[in-house]
Coordinates of C-alpha atoms and ligand atoms in Angstrom, one line a residue:
M1 CA -0.1 0.0 -0.1
A2 CA 2.7 2.5 -1.0
D3 CA 0.5 4.8 -3.1
R4 CA -2.7 6.0 -1.6
N5 CA -0.9 8.6 0.7
R6 CA 0.1 10.4 -2.5
R7 CA -3.4 11.6 -2.5
G8 CA -2.8 13.1 1.0
I9 CA 0.2 14.8 -0.2
R10 CA -0.9 16.2 -3.3
G11 CA -4.5 16.9 -2.2
V12 CA -5.5 14.8 -5.2
V13 CA -9.2 14.3 -5.3
A14 CA -10.4 11.1 -6.9
A15 CA -12.2 12.0 -10.2
A16 CA -16.0 11.4 -9.8
L17 CA -17.4 8.8 -12.1
V18 CA -19.6 10.8 -14.5
A19 CA -20.8 7.8 -16.5
V20 CA -23.6 6.7 -14.3
L21 CA -25.5 4.1 -16.4
A22 CA -28.0 1.6 -15.7
G23 CA -26.1 -1.6 -15.1
T24 CA -25.5 -4.9 -13.5
A25 CA -25.5 -3.9 -9.9
V26 CA -24.4 -6.6 -7.6
A27 CA -27.4 -7.5 -5.5
A28 CA -26.5 -7.5 -1.9
D29 CA -29.1 -10.3 -1.4
D30 CA -27.8 -12.7 -4.0
P31 CA -29.6 -15.9 -3.4
A32 CA -26.8 -17.6 -5.2
A33 CA -24.3 -16.5 -2.5
P34 CA -23.1 -19.5 -0.5
A35 CA -23.3 -20.3 3.2
V36 CA -19.9 -19.6 4.8
P37 CA -19.3 -22.3 7.7
E38 CA -16.3 -20.1 9.2
A39 CA -14.3 -17.6 7.7
F40 CA -11.6 -16.6 10.4
A41 CA -8.8 -19.2 11.8
G42 CA -8.6 -19.7 15.5
E43 CA -4.9 -20.1 17.0
L44 CA -2.0 -20.7 15.0
P45 CA -0.3 -24.0 15.3
A46 CA 2.7 -24.3 17.5
G47 CA 6.1 -22.9 16.1
V48 CA 4.2 -20.2 14.2
R49 CA 3.6 -16.6 15.7
L50 CA 1.8 -13.7 14.2
L51 CA 2.4 -10.0 14.7
R52 CA -0.8 -8.2 13.1
G53 CA 0.0 -4.9 11.2
Q54 CA -1.7 -1.7 12.3
N55 CA -4.1 -0.2 9.6
A56 CA -5.7 2.9 10.9
P57 CA -5.8 5.6 8.4
P58 CA -4.4 8.5 8.1
R59 CA -1.4 6.6 9.6
Q60 CA 0.3 4.6 6.8
P61 CA -0.4 0.8 7.4
D62 CA 2.0 -1.9 8.3
G63 CA 1.4 -5.5 6.9
N64 CA 1.2 -8.4 9.1
S65 CA 4.4 -10.3 10.1
L66 CA 4.9 -14.1 10.9
L67 CA 7.7 -16.0 12.6
F68 CA 8.1 -19.7 11.6
A69 CA 10.4 -21.8 13.9
T70 CA 13.2 -23.8 12.2
P71 CA 16.1 -25.8 13.7
A72 CA 18.4 -22.8 12.9
G73 CA 16.3 -19.9 14.3
W74 CA 13.3 -18.1 13.1
L75 CA 12.0 -17.3 9.6
A76 CA 10.3 -14.1 9.5
F77 CA 7.7 -13.2 6.8
D78 CA 7.7 -9.4 6.1
S79 CA 8.9 -6.7 8.3
G80 CA 6.4 -4.0 8.5
R81 CA 6.7 -0.4 7.8
H82 CA 7.4 1.6 11.0
P83 CA 10.4 0.9 13.6
Q84 CA 7.7 0.0 16.1
H85 CA 6.6 -2.9 14.1
A86 CA 9.9 -4.3 13.5
Q87 CA 11.0 -3.8 17.3
A88 CA 7.8 -5.7 18.3
L89 CA 8.7 -8.6 15.9
I90 CA 12.3 -8.9 17.4
A91 CA 10.5 -8.6 20.9
L92 CA 8.1 -11.4 19.7
A93 CA 11.2 -13.5 18.4
A94 CA 12.9 -12.9 21.8
E95 CA 10.1 -14.6 23.8
H96 CA 11.6 -17.9 23.3
D97 CA 11.3 -21.1 25.3
D98 CA 12.8 -24.6 24.9
A99 CA 10.9 -25.4 21.7
T100 CA 11.5 -22.1 19.9
P101 CA 14.6 -20.1 18.8
A102 CA 15.6 -16.8 20.0
A103 CA 17.3 -15.3 16.6
I104 CA 15.5 -14.6 13.4
V105 CA 17.9 -15.9 10.7
V106 CA 16.0 -15.7 7.4
L107 CA 13.4 -12.9 6.2
V108 CA 11.3 -13.5 3.2
N109 CA 9.4 -10.3 1.7
S110 CA 6.3 -10.9 0.3
H111 CA 6.7 -7.7 -2.1
W112 CA 8.5 -4.6 -2.4
H113 CA 5.9 -2.2 -0.7
L114 CA 7.1 -0.4 2.1
D115 CA 4.7 -1.6 4.7
H116 CA 6.5 -5.1 4.1
V117 CA 10.3 -4.3 3.7
G118 CA 10.3 -1.1 5.8
G119 CA 11.6 -3.0 8.8
N120 CA 14.3 -4.7 6.9
P121 CA 17.3 -2.4 8.0
L122 CA 16.3 -2.8 11.8
L123 CA 15.9 -6.5 11.4
R124 CA 19.5 -6.6 9.5
Q125 CA 21.1 -4.6 12.5
A126 CA 19.5 -6.9 15.1
F127 CA 20.5 -9.9 13.2
P128 CA 23.8 -9.2 11.3
R129 CA 23.7 -12.6 9.8
L130 CA 20.2 -12.4 8.7
Q131 CA 19.6 -13.6 5.1
V132 CA 16.8 -11.9 3.1
L133 CA 14.9 -13.6 0.3
A134 CA 12.6 -11.3 -2.0
S135 CA 11.6 -11.1 -5.6
P136 CA 13.7 -9.1 -7.9
A137 CA 11.1 -6.5 -8.5
I138 CA 12.2 -3.9 -5.7
D139 CA 15.1 -3.0 -8.1
A140 CA 12.6 -1.6 -10.8
A141 CA 10.6 -0.1 -7.9
L142 CA 13.3 1.5 -6.1
A143 CA 14.4 3.1 -9.8
G144 CA 10.8 4.0 -10.8
F145 CA 7.8 3.9 -8.3
L146 CA 9.7 4.6 -5.1
A147 CA 12.0 7.1 -6.6
R148 CA 9.2 9.2 -7.8
Y149 CA 7.3 8.8 -4.2
A150 CA 10.4 9.9 -2.9
E151 CA 10.8 13.1 -5.3
Q152 CA 7.0 13.7 -4.2
L153 CA 8.0 13.5 -0.4
R154 CA 10.7 15.9 -0.9
E155 CA 8.7 18.5 -2.6
A156 CA 6.0 18.2 0.2
L157 CA 8.7 18.7 2.8
A158 CA 9.8 21.6 0.9
Q159 CA 6.6 23.2 0.4
Q160 CA 5.1 22.3 3.9
P161 CA 8.0 21.8 6.1
D162 CA 5.6 22.6 9.2
A163 CA 2.9 20.5 8.2
P164 CA 1.6 17.8 11.0
Q165 CA 2.5 15.1 8.5
A166 CA 6.0 16.4 8.0
A167 CA 7.7 13.8 10.6
D168 CA 5.8 11.0 8.9
W169 CA 7.0 12.1 5.3
Q170 CA 10.5 12.3 6.7
A171 CA 10.4 9.0 8.0
E172 CA 9.0 7.6 4.8
L173 CA 11.7 9.2 2.7
A174 CA 14.2 7.7 5.1
R175 CA 13.0 4.3 4.3
I176 CA 13.3 4.7 0.6
E177 CA 16.7 6.1 0.9
A178 CA 17.7 3.0 3.0
G179 CA 17.8 1.6 -0.7
D180 CA 20.0 -1.4 -0.3
A181 CA 19.2 -2.4 3.0
L182 CA 15.7 -3.1 1.5
R183 CA 17.0 -5.3 -1.2
P184 CA 17.2 -9.1 -0.9
D185 CA 20.6 -11.0 -0.5
R186 CA 19.0 -13.9 -2.6
V187 CA 16.2 -13.5 -5.4
V188 CA 13.4 -15.7 -6.0
C189 CA 12.0 -15.3 -9.6
A190 CA 9.8 -18.5 -9.6
D191 CA 8.6 -21.2 -7.4
E192 CA 11.1 -22.8 -5.3
E193 CA 11.1 -25.7 -2.9
L194 CA 13.5 -24.5 -0.2
A195 CA 15.3 -25.8 3.1
L196 CA 15.4 -22.5 5.1
G197 CA 16.9 -22.9 8.4
G198 CA 16.8 -26.5 8.0
R199 CA 13.0 -26.7 7.5
R200 CA 11.4 -27.0 4.2
F201 CA 9.2 -24.3 2.7
L202 CA 7.4 -23.8 -0.6
I203 CA 7.7 -20.1 -1.8
G204 CA 5.3 -19.3 -4.7
A205 CA 6.0 -16.4 -7.2
A206 CA 3.1 -14.3 -8.5
A207 CA 2.4 -11.0 -9.9
G208 CA -1.0 -9.9 -8.5
A209 CA -0.8 -7.1 -5.8
S210 CA 2.5 -6.1 -7.2
D211 CA 4.8 -6.8 -10.2
G212 CA 6.6 -9.5 -7.9
D213 CA 4.7 -11.1 -5.1
L214 CA 5.9 -14.3 -3.0
W215 CA 3.9 -16.6 -0.9
L216 CA 5.1 -18.9 1.5
L217 CA 3.8 -22.2 2.5
D218 CA 4.7 -24.4 5.6
R219 CA 3.2 -27.7 4.7
E220 CA 3.6 -29.5 7.8
R221 CA 2.0 -26.9 9.9
G222 CA -0.6 -26.1 7.2
V223 CA 0.1 -22.3 7.3
L224 CA 0.2 -20.3 4.1
A225 CA 1.7 -16.6 4.4
A226 CA -0.2 -14.9 1.5
G227 CA 1.5 -11.6 1.6
D228 CA -0.9 -8.9 0.0
L229 CA -2.6 -11.2 -2.6
V230 CA -4.9 -11.4 0.3
T231 CA -5.7 -8.1 2.1
L232 CA -8.8 -6.9 4.3
P233 CA -11.0 -5.1 4.3
V234 CA -10.5 -4.7 0.6
P235 CA -7.8 -6.0 -2.1
F236 CA -5.1 -3.2 -2.0
L237 CA -5.0 -2.3 -5.6
D238 CA -2.3 0.5 -5.5
T239 CA 0.3 -1.2 -7.8
A240 CA -1.8 -4.2 -8.6
C241 CA -2.7 -6.2 -11.8
P242 CA -6.0 -7.5 -11.3
A243 CA -5.9 -10.0 -14.4
N244 CA -2.6 -11.6 -12.7
W245 CA -4.2 -11.5 -9.2
Q246 CA -7.3 -13.9 -10.0
P247 CA -4.9 -16.8 -11.2
A248 CA -2.6 -15.9 -8.1
L249 CA -5.6 -16.3 -5.6
E250 CA -6.7 -19.7 -7.5
R251 CA -3.0 -21.2 -6.9
L252 CA -3.2 -20.1 -3.3
A253 CA -6.7 -21.9 -3.2
A254 CA -5.0 -25.3 -4.5
Q255 CA -2.3 -25.3 -1.8
E256 CA -2.6 -27.6 1.2
F257 CA -3.1 -25.2 4.1
T258 CA -5.5 -24.8 7.1
V259 CA -4.6 -21.2 7.9
L260 CA -4.0 -18.5 5.4
V261 CA -2.4 -15.3 7.0
P262 CA -3.1 -12.4 4.7
G263 CA -0.9 -9.1 4.2
H264 CA -3.5 -7.3 6.2
G265 CA -6.1 -8.7 8.3
P266 CA -6.9 -11.7 10.4
P267 CA -6.1 -15.3 9.6
L268 CA -8.5 -17.0 7.3
T269 CA -9.6 -20.5 6.9
R270 CA -10.1 -22.3 3.5
A271 CA -13.6 -21.0 3.3
G272 CA -12.5 -17.5 4.3
L273 CA -10.3 -17.5 1.3
E274 CA -13.3 -18.8 -1.0
V275 CA -15.3 -16.0 0.2
Y276 CA -12.5 -13.5 -0.6
R277 CA -11.9 -15.0 -4.0
R278 CA -15.5 -14.8 -4.9
A279 CA -15.8 -11.3 -3.8
F280 CA -13.0 -10.4 -5.6
D281 CA -14.0 -11.9 -9.0
R282 CA -17.4 -10.0 -8.6
L283 CA -15.7 -6.8 -7.7
L284 CA -13.7 -7.0 -11.1
A285 CA -16.8 -8.0 -13.0
C286 CA -18.8 -5.1 -11.7
A287 CA -15.9 -2.6 -12.3
A288 CA -15.8 -3.9 -16.0
S289 CA -19.5 -3.4 -16.2
P290 CA -21.1 0.1 -16.8
A291 CA -22.5 -0.6 -13.3
P292 CA -22.5 2.6 -11.0
E293 CA -19.4 2.7 -8.7
A294 CA -21.6 2.6 -5.6
A295 CA -23.0 -0.7 -6.9
C296 CA -19.6 -2.2 -7.0
I297 CA -18.6 -1.1 -3.4
D298 CA -22.0 -2.3 -2.2
G299 CA -21.5 -5.8 -3.9
W300 CA -18.1 -5.9 -2.1
I301 CA -19.6 -5.1 1.3
A302 CA -22.2 -7.8 0.7
D303 CA -20.0 -10.5 -0.9
A304 CA -17.2 -9.9 1.8
A305 CA -19.6 -9.7 4.5
P306 CA -18.2 -12.7 6.4
L307 CA -14.9 -11.2 6.4
L308 CA -16.1 -7.9 7.6
P309 CA -17.8 -8.4 10.8
D310 CA -17.5 -4.9 12.3
E311 CA -19.0 -1.6 11.0
G312 CA -15.2 0.4 11.3
Q313 CA -14.1 -2.3 8.7
R314 CA -16.9 -1.9 6.6
R315 CA -16.5 1.9 6.8
L316 CA -12.9 1.7 5.7
A317 CA -13.8 -0.6 3.0
R318 CA -16.2 1.8 1.4
D319 CA -13.7 4.5 1.6
M320 CA -10.9 2.6 0.2
L321 CA -13.0 1.1 -2.9
G322 CA -14.4 4.8 -3.4
Y323 CA -10.6 5.6 -4.3
Y324 CA -9.8 2.0 -6.0
V325 CA -12.9 1.6 -8.4
P326 CA -12.1 4.8 -10.2
Q327 CA -8.5 5.1 -9.7
S328 CA -7.3 1.5 -10.2
L329 CA -10.0 -0.8 -11.6
R330 CA -11.5 1.8 -14.1
R331 CA -8.4 3.4 -14.9
A332 CA -7.9 3.7 -18.6
D333 CA -4.6 1.5 -18.6
A334 CA -5.9 -0.8 -15.8
G335 CA -5.7 -3.9 -18.1
R336 CA -1.9 -3.3 -18.9
C337 CA 0.5 -5.0 -16.5
A338 CA 3.4 -7.2 -16.9
P339 CA 3.0 -11.1 -17.4
P340 CA 3.4 -13.2 -14.4
P341 CA 6.4 -15.2 -13.5
A342 CA 6.5 -18.1 -15.8
A343 CA 6.4 -20.9 -13.2
A344 CA 3.4 -19.2 -11.4
R345 CA 1.3 -19.8 -14.4
G346 CA 0.5 -23.4 -14.1
Ligands
LIG401 ZN1 0.6 -4.1 2.3

């Protein structure tokens, strides 16, 4: 979710959708909607710990982080954005007992957004022998998207040095300027079965939420770390390729897992992922139709209802989709995006 804040910086107001046509509004009481047994997972299995990322706009979000115990130490999945998140992750790793390790030895980044890699420098500092694995897409992002974002932050700081958000802008700029410390030591370009810390993991490559997403499966424990291929209260569409995202979700659904941990939001069951996939497909179909924007937003709220039990989440979902439907899904070049990694198509 690297991009939405640009609205705040520039004061850009999303263009109103003027073509309000009679269309295929998604009915909130669709009789075909399947009954859902239980969307949210309970406890994570032994040897896996979750640090939930905060998402309370206007503060920039942190993605969820996970710790998986391995014989050599913890494998961490994503490092969050703010220093407080990385420090909490280090503290969570330090709560060890006879069955769990103390040090983080491997870090896998799901993708290059700052809410998932921003804590990399702090983790490297705390654990100098840390090995970081990620998609190579961060190189292009640092040269392109993040470089442009840094330029906007510098402009905003020059023009409004006393703005209430100035400290946040400065911190965000420092994260991008950390550059090399955000990059992986080892790139993962396609699906790989890897022994990490002496334990086997499957890392899957996709390109849906960004141009280089990785997910990670601990088969034995039945835990699938999905990164931002699954996010609540809505799909985070800032740098997304929705056409690549759908097959990525299909592949996630085909994995052997009992608990799926999204990039943002609480852990889901297999049934929860099915709700998400169906709601996602219907959101894309609605956005591609002449239906009014409000109908697509109402459709998501209805379809994803089992995943949005509280009013605050539904309000946030409406606010975010009010931006994403016109600015991401209905943008003129929305269909144009890079092909997914070759190994991820099967
Ligand atoms: Zn994220």
